[in-house]
Amino acid sequence: MAFRFPGTPNLRRAILIAAILAVPAAAFAQDDPKITPPKQKKVPEAPGRLPKVGADRTRGLDFLFGALKAAPDEASAKHVEARIWAIWMQTPSDTAALLMLRAKVAMEAQQTNVALKLLDSVIKLRPDYVEGWNRRATLYYLQNDYAHSLADIQQVLVREPRHFGALAGLGMIMQDIGDDKRALDAFRKALAINPHLEKVPELVKSLSEKVEGRDI
């Protein structure tokens, strides 16, 4: 199931602005650029080691998303998921690949400003590269900079509507700003694509009870 911001471009922009305005002012503070510890905020991301995959990106992804839904167990699903991430991470630009690697190292070293500049360069160099936008969205999210994270998530989903990582991130932001209905919608769309996402089924269950009430 594909997710897109609904309506016309003006309506989509209004929805994004409304979501941004709903964020507490403290969330936009840039005085402390450090990343929130992963134990507190965790979004789906590519595994540390990725398998080798073929060059037929579109056909490969279509097959893998079908296999992901049909995976009989979590171990099989994780194997398929890793292959999807490997395709997403592919870039025909050696320069972009090197910048992404350096950005990852900088993020792990809590060098937030360095990582951000590197990701800015990736996006400027390859604006069609989905994972450049996604990685920067994640960095902004971990900094509690929801405005910029939402904008980058929109760019990810325009290019790859099946990006379950971005959808899960969208759900987490909506939950953080108190929009449980949109959070539930985003999490459900993420699960429809990848039924084996960690912790998301529990979030859907709790939000369903909160938004829609318990079954009698």
Short mmCIF file of N, CA and C in Angstrom, two decimals, residues 17-199:
data_model
loop_
_atom_site.label_atom_id
_atom_site.label_comp_id
_atom_site.label_asym_id
_atom_site.label_seq_id
_atom_site.Cartn_x
_atom_site.Cartn_y
_atom_site.Cartn_z
N ILE A 17 2.40 22.03 7.15
CA ILE A 17 2.57 23.22 8.01
C ILE A 17 1.77 23.04 9.30
N ALA A 18 0.56 22.49 9.19
CA ALA A 18 -0.26 22.28 10.39
C ALA A 18 0.42 21.32 11.34
N ALA A 19 1.02 20.28 10.79
CA ALA A 19 1.72 19.32 11.65
C ALA A 19 2.92 19.97 12.33
N ILE A 20 3.63 20.81 11.57
CA ILE A 20 4.79 21.50 12.13
C ILE A 20 4.38 22.46 13.24
N LEU A 21 3.28 23.20 13.01
CA LEU A 21 2.84 24.16 14.01
C LEU A 21 2.37 23.49 15.29
N ALA A 22 2.02 22.21 15.18
CA ALA A 22 1.56 21.48 16.36
C ALA A 22 2.70 21.05 17.26
N VAL A 23 3.93 21.15 16.76
CA VAL A 23 5.08 20.73 17.54
C VAL A 23 5.40 21.78 18.60
N PRO A 24 5.68 21.35 19.85
CA PRO A 24 6.08 22.31 20.88
C PRO A 24 7.31 23.09 20.43
N ALA A 25 7.36 24.35 20.81
CA ALA A 25 8.46 25.21 20.38
C ALA A 25 9.82 24.65 20.79
N ALA A 26 9.87 23.98 21.93
CA ALA A 26 11.14 23.44 22.41
C ALA A 26 11.73 22.41 21.45
N ALA A 27 10.85 21.78 20.65
CA ALA A 27 11.32 20.75 19.74
C ALA A 27 12.16 21.33 18.62
N PHE A 28 12.05 22.65 18.35
CA PHE A 28 12.78 23.26 17.28
C PHE A 28 14.08 23.91 17.76
N ALA A 29 14.35 23.84 19.04
CA ALA A 29 15.55 24.48 19.58
C ALA A 29 16.80 23.86 18.98
N GLN A 30 17.75 24.70 18.57
CA GLN A 30 18.97 24.22 17.94
C GLN A 30 20.19 24.46 18.83
N ASP A 31 19.98 24.89 20.07
CA ASP A 31 21.11 25.17 20.95
C ASP A 31 21.92 23.92 21.24
N ASP A 32 21.23 22.78 21.37
CA ASP A 32 21.92 21.53 21.68
C ASP A 32 21.74 20.59 20.50
N PRO A 33 22.76 20.48 19.63
CA PRO A 33 22.61 19.68 18.41
C PRO A 33 22.82 18.20 18.62
N LYS A 34 23.04 17.75 19.84
CA LYS A 34 23.33 16.34 20.07
C LYS A 34 22.11 15.48 19.75
N ILE A 35 22.42 14.28 19.31
CA ILE A 35 21.37 13.33 18.94
C ILE A 35 20.79 12.71 20.19
N THR A 36 19.46 12.54 20.20
CA THR A 36 18.82 11.86 21.31
C THR A 36 19.29 10.41 21.34
N PRO A 37 19.63 9.87 22.52
CA PRO A 37 20.13 8.49 22.60
C PRO A 37 19.18 7.51 21.92
N PRO A 38 19.73 6.54 21.17
CA PRO A 38 18.90 5.58 20.44
C PRO A 38 17.93 4.81 21.31
N LYS A 39 18.23 4.61 22.60
CA LYS A 39 17.32 3.88 23.47
C LYS A 39 15.99 4.61 23.62
N GLN A 40 16.03 5.93 23.49
CA GLN A 40 14.82 6.72 23.63
C GLN A 40 14.08 6.87 22.30
N LYS A 41 14.82 6.97 21.20
CA LYS A 41 14.21 7.17 19.89
C LYS A 41 14.88 6.22 18.90
N LYS A 42 14.10 5.33 18.34
CA LYS A 42 14.65 4.33 17.44
C LYS A 42 13.74 4.18 16.24
N VAL A 43 14.29 4.40 15.06
CA VAL A 43 13.51 4.24 13.83
C VAL A 43 14.10 3.08 13.04
N PRO A 44 13.29 2.43 12.20
CA PRO A 44 13.82 1.35 11.36
C PRO A 44 14.95 1.87 10.47
N GLU A 45 16.03 1.14 10.40
CA GLU A 45 17.16 1.56 9.57
C GLU A 45 17.84 0.34 8.98
N ALA A 46 18.73 0.59 8.04
CA ALA A 46 19.44 -0.49 7.37
C ALA A 46 20.33 -1.22 8.36
N PRO A 47 20.43 -2.55 8.26
CA PRO A 47 21.34 -3.29 9.13
C PRO A 47 22.79 -2.93 8.84
N GLY A 48 23.66 -3.24 9.77
CA GLY A 48 25.06 -2.88 9.62
C GLY A 48 25.73 -3.53 8.42
N ARG A 49 25.36 -4.79 8.15
CA ARG A 49 25.94 -5.51 7.01
C ARG A 49 24.82 -5.81 6.02
N LEU A 50 25.03 -5.42 4.78
CA LEU A 50 24.02 -5.60 3.74
C LEU A 50 24.47 -6.65 2.73
N PRO A 51 23.54 -7.45 2.24
CA PRO A 51 23.89 -8.45 1.22
C PRO A 51 24.12 -7.80 -0.13
N LYS A 52 24.79 -8.51 -1.03
CA LYS A 52 24.96 -8.02 -2.39
C LYS A 52 23.67 -8.28 -3.17
N VAL A 53 23.28 -7.32 -3.97
CA VAL A 53 22.04 -7.45 -4.74
C VAL A 53 22.30 -7.08 -6.19
N GLY A 54 21.38 -7.50 -7.07
CA GLY A 54 21.53 -7.23 -8.49
C GLY A 54 21.25 -5.79 -8.85
N ALA A 55 21.44 -5.49 -10.12
CA ALA A 55 21.31 -4.11 -10.58
C ALA A 55 19.89 -3.77 -11.01
N ASP A 56 19.02 -4.78 -11.16
CA ASP A 56 17.65 -4.54 -11.62
C ASP A 56 16.82 -4.05 -10.44
N ARG A 57 16.87 -2.77 -10.21
CA ARG A 57 16.31 -2.18 -8.99
C ARG A 57 14.80 -2.34 -8.90
N THR A 58 14.06 -1.91 -9.93
CA THR A 58 12.60 -1.90 -9.86
C THR A 58 12.05 -3.31 -9.76
N ARG A 59 12.48 -4.18 -10.66
CA ARG A 59 11.99 -5.56 -10.64
C ARG A 59 12.38 -6.26 -9.35
N GLY A 60 13.60 -5.98 -8.89
CA GLY A 60 14.05 -6.60 -7.65
C GLY A 60 13.22 -6.18 -6.46
N LEU A 61 12.91 -4.89 -6.37
CA LEU A 61 12.10 -4.39 -5.25
C LEU A 61 10.68 -4.95 -5.29
N ASP A 62 10.08 -4.99 -6.46
CA ASP A 62 8.72 -5.53 -6.57
C ASP A 62 8.67 -6.97 -6.07
N PHE A 63 9.63 -7.77 -6.46
CA PHE A 63 9.69 -9.16 -6.00
C PHE A 63 9.90 -9.24 -4.50
N LEU A 64 10.83 -8.43 -3.99
CA LEU A 64 11.17 -8.49 -2.58
C LEU A 64 10.03 -8.02 -1.68
N PHE A 65 9.29 -6.99 -2.11
CA PHE A 65 8.16 -6.55 -1.29
C PHE A 65 7.08 -7.62 -1.22
N GLY A 66 6.90 -8.36 -2.32
CA GLY A 66 5.97 -9.49 -2.28
C GLY A 66 6.46 -10.57 -1.34
N ALA A 67 7.76 -10.85 -1.38
CA ALA A 67 8.34 -11.86 -0.49
C ALA A 67 8.27 -11.43 0.96
N LEU A 68 8.39 -10.13 1.20
CA LEU A 68 8.35 -9.62 2.57
C LEU A 68 6.98 -9.87 3.19
N LYS A 69 5.93 -9.62 2.44
CA LYS A 69 4.58 -9.86 2.94
C LYS A 69 4.32 -11.34 3.19
N ALA A 70 4.93 -12.19 2.35
CA ALA A 70 4.67 -13.63 2.42
C ALA A 70 5.64 -14.37 3.33
N ALA A 71 6.59 -13.65 3.92
CA ALA A 71 7.61 -14.31 4.76
C ALA A 71 6.96 -15.11 5.88
N PRO A 72 7.33 -16.38 6.03
CA PRO A 72 6.66 -17.24 7.02
C PRO A 72 7.09 -16.99 8.47
N ASP A 73 8.24 -16.36 8.66
CA ASP A 73 8.73 -16.13 10.01
C ASP A 73 9.61 -14.89 10.02
N GLU A 74 9.99 -14.48 11.23
CA GLU A 74 10.75 -13.24 11.38
C GLU A 74 12.14 -13.34 10.76
N ALA A 75 12.77 -14.51 10.88
CA ALA A 75 14.11 -14.67 10.32
C ALA A 75 14.09 -14.51 8.81
N SER A 76 13.11 -15.11 8.16
CA SER A 76 12.99 -14.97 6.71
C SER A 76 12.70 -13.52 6.33
N ALA A 77 11.83 -12.87 7.11
CA ALA A 77 11.48 -11.48 6.84
C ALA A 77 12.70 -10.58 6.96
N LYS A 78 13.53 -10.80 7.97
CA LYS A 78 14.72 -9.98 8.16
C LYS A 78 15.70 -10.14 7.00
N HIS A 79 15.77 -11.35 6.47
CA HIS A 79 16.64 -11.59 5.31
C HIS A 79 16.15 -10.79 4.11
N VAL A 80 14.84 -10.83 3.86
CA VAL A 80 14.27 -10.08 2.73
C VAL A 80 14.41 -8.58 2.96
N GLU A 81 14.14 -8.16 4.19
CA GLU A 81 14.23 -6.74 4.53
C GLU A 81 15.63 -6.21 4.28
N ALA A 82 16.64 -7.00 4.63
CA ALA A 82 18.03 -6.57 4.42
C ALA A 82 18.32 -6.38 2.94
N ARG A 83 17.73 -7.21 2.09
CA ARG A 83 17.94 -7.08 0.65
C ARG A 83 17.25 -5.81 0.12
N ILE A 84 16.10 -5.49 0.69
CA ILE A 84 15.42 -4.23 0.29
C ILE A 84 16.28 -3.04 0.67
N TRP A 85 16.78 -3.05 1.91
CA TRP A 85 17.64 -1.95 2.34
C TRP A 85 18.88 -1.85 1.44
N ALA A 86 19.43 -3.00 1.04
CA ALA A 86 20.63 -3.00 0.20
C ALA A 86 20.35 -2.32 -1.13
N ILE A 87 19.18 -2.57 -1.71
CA ILE A 87 18.82 -1.92 -2.97
C ILE A 87 18.61 -0.42 -2.75
N TRP A 88 17.94 -0.07 -1.67
CA TRP A 88 17.72 1.34 -1.37
C TRP A 88 19.04 2.09 -1.18
N MET A 89 20.00 1.41 -0.60
CA MET A 89 21.28 2.06 -0.31
C MET A 89 22.16 2.20 -1.54
N GLN A 90 21.85 1.48 -2.62
CA GLN A 90 22.66 1.57 -3.82
C GLN A 90 22.62 2.98 -4.42
N THR A 91 23.76 3.44 -4.89
CA THR A 91 23.82 4.71 -5.61
C THR A 91 24.85 4.59 -6.71
N PRO A 92 24.55 5.11 -7.91
CA PRO A 92 25.52 5.04 -8.99
C PRO A 92 26.69 6.00 -8.81
N SER A 93 26.62 6.83 -7.77
CA SER A 93 27.67 7.81 -7.52
C SER A 93 28.61 7.33 -6.42
N ASP A 94 29.86 7.10 -6.76
CA ASP A 94 30.85 6.71 -5.75
C ASP A 94 31.03 7.82 -4.72
N THR A 95 30.93 9.06 -5.18
CA THR A 95 31.08 10.20 -4.27
C THR A 95 29.96 10.20 -3.23
N ALA A 96 28.71 9.99 -3.68
CA ALA A 96 27.58 9.96 -2.76
C ALA A 96 27.72 8.81 -1.78
N ALA A 97 28.18 7.66 -2.25
CA ALA A 97 28.37 6.51 -1.37
C ALA A 97 29.39 6.81 -0.28
N LEU A 98 30.48 7.49 -0.66
CA LEU A 98 31.51 7.85 0.31
C LEU A 98 30.97 8.86 1.32
N LEU A 99 30.22 9.84 0.84
CA LEU A 99 29.63 10.84 1.74
C LEU A 99 28.65 10.19 2.72
N MET A 100 27.87 9.23 2.23
CA MET A 100 26.94 8.52 3.11
C MET A 100 27.69 7.75 4.20
N LEU A 101 28.78 7.10 3.82
CA LEU A 101 29.58 6.36 4.79
C LEU A 101 30.16 7.30 5.84
N ARG A 102 30.66 8.44 5.41
CA ARG A 102 31.25 9.41 6.36
C ARG A 102 30.17 10.00 7.25
N ALA A 103 28.97 10.21 6.70
CA ALA A 103 27.86 10.73 7.51
C ALA A 103 27.48 9.73 8.59
N LYS A 104 27.48 8.45 8.24
CA LYS A 104 27.16 7.40 9.22
C LYS A 104 28.18 7.41 10.36
N VAL A 105 29.45 7.50 10.00
CA VAL A 105 30.51 7.54 11.02
C VAL A 105 30.35 8.77 11.90
N ALA A 106 30.04 9.92 11.29
CA ALA A 106 29.87 11.15 12.05
C ALA A 106 28.68 11.06 13.01
N MET A 107 27.59 10.47 12.55
CA MET A 107 26.42 10.30 13.42
C MET A 107 26.75 9.42 14.61
N GLU A 108 27.47 8.33 14.36
CA GLU A 108 27.85 7.43 15.45
C GLU A 108 28.78 8.11 16.44
N ALA A 109 29.56 9.08 15.97
CA ALA A 109 30.48 9.82 16.83
C ALA A 109 29.83 11.06 17.45
N GLN A 110 28.49 11.21 17.24
CA GLN A 110 27.75 12.36 17.76
C GLN A 110 28.23 13.68 17.16
N GLN A 111 28.84 13.62 15.99
CA GLN A 111 29.26 14.83 15.29
C GLN A 111 28.11 15.26 14.37
N THR A 112 27.08 15.80 14.99
CA THR A 112 25.83 16.07 14.30
C THR A 112 25.98 17.07 13.17
N ASN A 113 26.66 18.16 13.41
CA ASN A 113 26.80 19.19 12.38
C ASN A 113 27.58 18.67 11.18
N VAL A 114 28.59 17.85 11.44
CA VAL A 114 29.37 17.27 10.35
C VAL A 114 28.49 16.33 9.53
N ALA A 115 27.73 15.48 10.22
CA ALA A 115 26.84 14.54 9.53
C ALA A 115 25.82 15.28 8.67
N LEU A 116 25.28 16.36 9.22
CA LEU A 116 24.27 17.12 8.49
C LEU A 116 24.84 17.74 7.22
N LYS A 117 26.03 18.31 7.31
CA LYS A 117 26.66 18.91 6.13
C LYS A 117 26.96 17.86 5.07
N LEU A 118 27.38 16.68 5.52
CA LEU A 118 27.65 15.59 4.57
C LEU A 118 26.37 15.14 3.86
N LEU A 119 25.28 15.03 4.61
CA LEU A 119 24.01 14.61 4.01
C LEU A 119 23.44 15.70 3.11
N ASP A 120 23.64 16.95 3.48
CA ASP A 120 23.26 18.05 2.59
C ASP A 120 23.97 17.91 1.24
N SER A 121 25.23 17.53 1.30
CA SER A 121 26.02 17.38 0.07
C SER A 121 25.51 16.20 -0.76
N VAL A 122 25.14 15.12 -0.08
CA VAL A 122 24.59 13.96 -0.80
C VAL A 122 23.34 14.35 -1.57
N ILE A 123 22.45 15.07 -0.89
CA ILE A 123 21.16 15.44 -1.50
C ILE A 123 21.37 16.44 -2.65
N LYS A 124 22.31 17.35 -2.47
CA LYS A 124 22.61 18.31 -3.54
C LYS A 124 23.19 17.58 -4.76
N LEU A 125 24.04 16.59 -4.48
CA LEU A 125 24.68 15.84 -5.56
C LEU A 125 23.72 14.90 -6.25
N ARG A 126 22.89 14.19 -5.45
CA ARG A 126 21.97 13.19 -5.99
C ARG A 126 20.58 13.39 -5.37
N PRO A 127 19.81 14.39 -5.82
CA PRO A 127 18.48 14.62 -5.24
C PRO A 127 17.50 13.48 -5.49
N ASP A 128 17.85 12.57 -6.42
CA ASP A 128 17.00 11.42 -6.69
C ASP A 128 17.30 10.24 -5.76
N TYR A 129 18.31 10.38 -4.91
CA TYR A 129 18.75 9.27 -4.05
C TYR A 129 17.92 9.25 -2.77
N VAL A 130 17.04 8.27 -2.67
CA VAL A 130 16.07 8.21 -1.58
C VAL A 130 16.74 8.16 -0.21
N GLU A 131 17.80 7.37 -0.09
CA GLU A 131 18.40 7.19 1.24
C GLU A 131 19.13 8.42 1.74
N GLY A 132 19.51 9.33 0.84
CA GLY A 132 20.07 10.60 1.31
C GLY A 132 19.02 11.37 2.09
N TRP A 133 17.82 11.47 1.53
CA TRP A 133 16.71 12.14 2.21
C TRP A 133 16.33 11.40 3.49
N ASN A 134 16.28 10.07 3.42
CA ASN A 134 15.84 9.29 4.58
C ASN A 134 16.82 9.40 5.74
N ARG A 135 18.11 9.34 5.42
CA ARG A 135 19.11 9.43 6.48
C ARG A 135 19.07 10.81 7.14
N ARG A 136 18.87 11.85 6.32
CA ARG A 136 18.80 13.19 6.90
C ARG A 136 17.52 13.36 7.73
N ALA A 137 16.42 12.77 7.25
CA ALA A 137 15.18 12.81 8.03
C ALA A 137 15.38 12.15 9.39
N THR A 138 16.10 11.04 9.41
CA THR A 138 16.39 10.35 10.66
C THR A 138 17.23 11.21 11.58
N LEU A 139 18.24 11.86 11.01
CA LEU A 139 19.11 12.72 11.81
C LEU A 139 18.31 13.87 12.42
N TYR A 140 17.46 14.51 11.62
CA TYR A 140 16.63 15.59 12.14
C TYR A 140 15.69 15.06 13.24
N TYR A 141 15.13 13.89 13.02
CA TYR A 141 14.21 13.31 14.01
C TYR A 141 14.93 13.07 15.34
N LEU A 142 16.12 12.54 15.27
CA LEU A 142 16.88 12.26 16.50
C LEU A 142 17.29 13.54 17.21
N GLN A 143 17.31 14.65 16.48
CA GLN A 143 17.59 15.96 17.07
C GLN A 143 16.31 16.65 17.55
N ASN A 144 15.18 15.99 17.40
CA ASN A 144 13.87 16.57 17.72
C ASN A 144 13.51 17.74 16.80
N ASP A 145 14.12 17.80 15.63
CA ASP A 145 13.81 18.83 14.65
C ASP A 145 12.74 18.27 13.71
N TYR A 146 11.51 18.27 14.20
CA TYR A 146 10.43 17.60 13.48
C TYR A 146 10.06 18.30 12.17
N ALA A 147 10.18 19.61 12.12
CA ALA A 147 9.83 20.34 10.91
C ALA A 147 10.65 19.87 9.73
N HIS A 148 11.97 19.85 9.89
CA HIS A 148 12.84 19.42 8.80
C HIS A 148 12.71 17.92 8.54
N SER A 149 12.49 17.14 9.59
CA SER A 149 12.33 15.70 9.40
C SER A 149 11.08 15.40 8.57
N LEU A 150 9.98 16.07 8.88
CA LEU A 150 8.74 15.87 8.11
C LEU A 150 8.94 16.24 6.64
N ALA A 151 9.64 17.33 6.39
CA ALA A 151 9.87 17.76 5.02
C ALA A 151 10.69 16.72 4.25
N ASP A 152 11.69 16.14 4.91
CA ASP A 152 12.51 15.12 4.25
C ASP A 152 11.76 13.81 4.08
N ILE A 153 10.92 13.46 5.05
CA ILE A 153 10.10 12.26 4.91
C ILE A 153 9.18 12.37 3.70
N GLN A 154 8.63 13.55 3.50
CA GLN A 154 7.78 13.76 2.33
C GLN A 154 8.56 13.51 1.04
N GLN A 155 9.81 13.97 1.00
CA GLN A 155 10.64 13.74 -0.18
C GLN A 155 10.92 12.24 -0.38
N VAL A 156 11.11 11.52 0.71
CA VAL A 156 11.33 10.07 0.62
C VAL A 156 10.10 9.39 0.02
N LEU A 157 8.92 9.72 0.54
CA LEU A 157 7.70 9.02 0.14
C LEU A 157 7.25 9.39 -1.26
N VAL A 158 7.61 10.57 -1.73
CA VAL A 158 7.34 10.93 -3.13
C VAL A 158 8.14 10.01 -4.05
N ARG A 159 9.38 9.69 -3.66
CA ARG A 159 10.25 8.88 -4.49
C ARG A 159 10.06 7.39 -4.27
N GLU A 160 9.70 6.98 -3.05
CA GLU A 160 9.48 5.57 -2.74
C GLU A 160 8.35 5.44 -1.73
N PRO A 161 7.10 5.36 -2.23
CA PRO A 161 5.93 5.31 -1.33
C PRO A 161 5.91 4.08 -0.42
N ARG A 162 6.71 3.06 -0.76
CA ARG A 162 6.74 1.83 0.04
C ARG A 162 7.81 1.86 1.13
N HIS A 163 8.41 3.01 1.37
CA HIS A 163 9.52 3.08 2.34
C HIS A 163 8.96 2.95 3.76
N PHE A 164 8.95 1.74 4.26
CA PHE A 164 8.37 1.47 5.58
C PHE A 164 9.14 2.16 6.69
N GLY A 165 10.43 2.41 6.50
CA GLY A 165 11.20 3.13 7.51
C GLY A 165 10.73 4.56 7.65
N ALA A 166 10.51 5.22 6.51
CA ALA A 166 10.03 6.61 6.53
C ALA A 166 8.61 6.68 7.09
N LEU A 167 7.76 5.71 6.73
CA LEU A 167 6.40 5.69 7.26
C LEU A 167 6.39 5.50 8.77
N ALA A 168 7.25 4.61 9.25
CA ALA A 168 7.34 4.42 10.70
C ALA A 168 7.85 5.68 11.38
N GLY A 169 8.82 6.35 10.75
CA GLY A 169 9.31 7.61 11.29
C GLY A 169 8.23 8.67 11.33
N LEU A 170 7.42 8.72 10.27
CA LEU A 170 6.30 9.66 10.24
C LEU A 170 5.34 9.37 11.40
N GLY A 171 5.05 8.09 11.62
CA GLY A 171 4.17 7.72 12.73
C GLY A 171 4.73 8.15 14.07
N MET A 172 6.04 8.00 14.26
CA MET A 172 6.66 8.38 15.53
C MET A 172 6.58 9.89 15.75
N ILE A 173 6.79 10.67 14.68
CA ILE A 173 6.69 12.12 14.82
C ILE A 173 5.26 12.52 15.17
N MET A 174 4.28 11.95 14.45
CA MET A 174 2.88 12.28 14.72
C MET A 174 2.49 11.90 16.15
N GLN A 175 3.02 10.77 16.62
CA GLN A 175 2.74 10.37 18.00
C GLN A 175 3.38 11.34 18.98
N ASP A 176 4.60 11.76 18.70
CA ASP A 176 5.31 12.69 19.59
C ASP A 176 4.58 14.03 19.70
N ILE A 177 3.98 14.50 18.60
CA ILE A 177 3.31 15.81 18.64
C ILE A 177 1.84 15.68 19.05
N GLY A 178 1.42 14.46 19.37
CA GLY A 178 0.07 14.27 19.90
C GLY A 178 -1.00 14.02 18.87
N ASP A 179 -0.62 13.79 17.61
CA ASP A 179 -1.61 13.49 16.56
C ASP A 179 -1.71 11.98 16.42
N ASP A 180 -2.43 11.35 17.35
CA ASP A 180 -2.49 9.90 17.39
C ASP A 180 -3.19 9.30 16.17
N LYS A 181 -4.14 10.00 15.62
CA LYS A 181 -4.87 9.49 14.46
C LYS A 181 -3.94 9.34 13.25
N ARG A 182 -3.17 10.38 12.97
CA ARG A 182 -2.23 10.30 11.85
C ARG A 182 -1.09 9.34 12.16
N ALA A 183 -0.70 9.26 13.42
CA ALA A 183 0.33 8.29 13.80
C ALA A 183 -0.16 6.87 13.50
N LEU A 184 -1.38 6.58 13.90
CA LEU A 184 -1.96 5.26 13.67
C LEU A 184 -2.03 4.96 12.18
N ASP A 185 -2.44 5.94 11.39
CA ASP A 185 -2.54 5.76 9.94
C ASP A 185 -1.18 5.44 9.34
N ALA A 186 -0.15 6.17 9.74
CA ALA A 186 1.20 5.94 9.20
C ALA A 186 1.73 4.57 9.62
N PHE A 187 1.54 4.20 10.88
CA PHE A 187 2.01 2.89 11.35
C PHE A 187 1.30 1.76 10.62
N ARG A 188 0.00 1.90 10.39
CA ARG A 188 -0.74 0.86 9.67
C ARG A 188 -0.23 0.71 8.24
N LYS A 189 0.07 1.81 7.59
CA LYS A 189 0.60 1.75 6.23
C LYS A 189 1.99 1.10 6.21
N ALA A 190 2.79 1.41 7.23
CA ALA A 190 4.11 0.78 7.32
C ALA A 190 3.97 -0.73 7.50
N LEU A 191 3.04 -1.16 8.34
CA LEU A 191 2.83 -2.59 8.58
C LEU A 191 2.23 -3.30 7.37
N ALA A 192 1.41 -2.60 6.60
CA ALA A 192 0.84 -3.20 5.40
C ALA A 192 1.94 -3.55 4.40
N ILE A 193 3.03 -2.80 4.44
CA ILE A 193 4.17 -3.04 3.55
C ILE A 193 5.13 -4.05 4.16
N ASN A 194 5.40 -3.88 5.45
CA ASN A 194 6.33 -4.77 6.15
C ASN A 194 5.69 -5.23 7.46
N PRO A 195 5.01 -6.37 7.46
CA PRO A 195 4.31 -6.84 8.65
C PRO A 195 5.22 -7.25 9.80
N HIS A 196 6.54 -7.25 9.55
CA HIS A 196 7.47 -7.73 10.57
C HIS A 196 8.28 -6.62 11.23
N LEU A 197 7.82 -5.38 11.13
CA LEU A 197 8.52 -4.28 11.78
C LEU A 197 8.49 -4.44 13.30
N GLU A 198 9.63 -4.22 13.93
CA GLU A 198 9.71 -4.37 15.38
C GLU A 198 8.94 -3.26 16.08
N LYS A 199 8.19 -3.62 17.09
CA LYS A 199 7.47 -2.71 18.00
C LYS A 199 6.28 -2.00 17.35
#
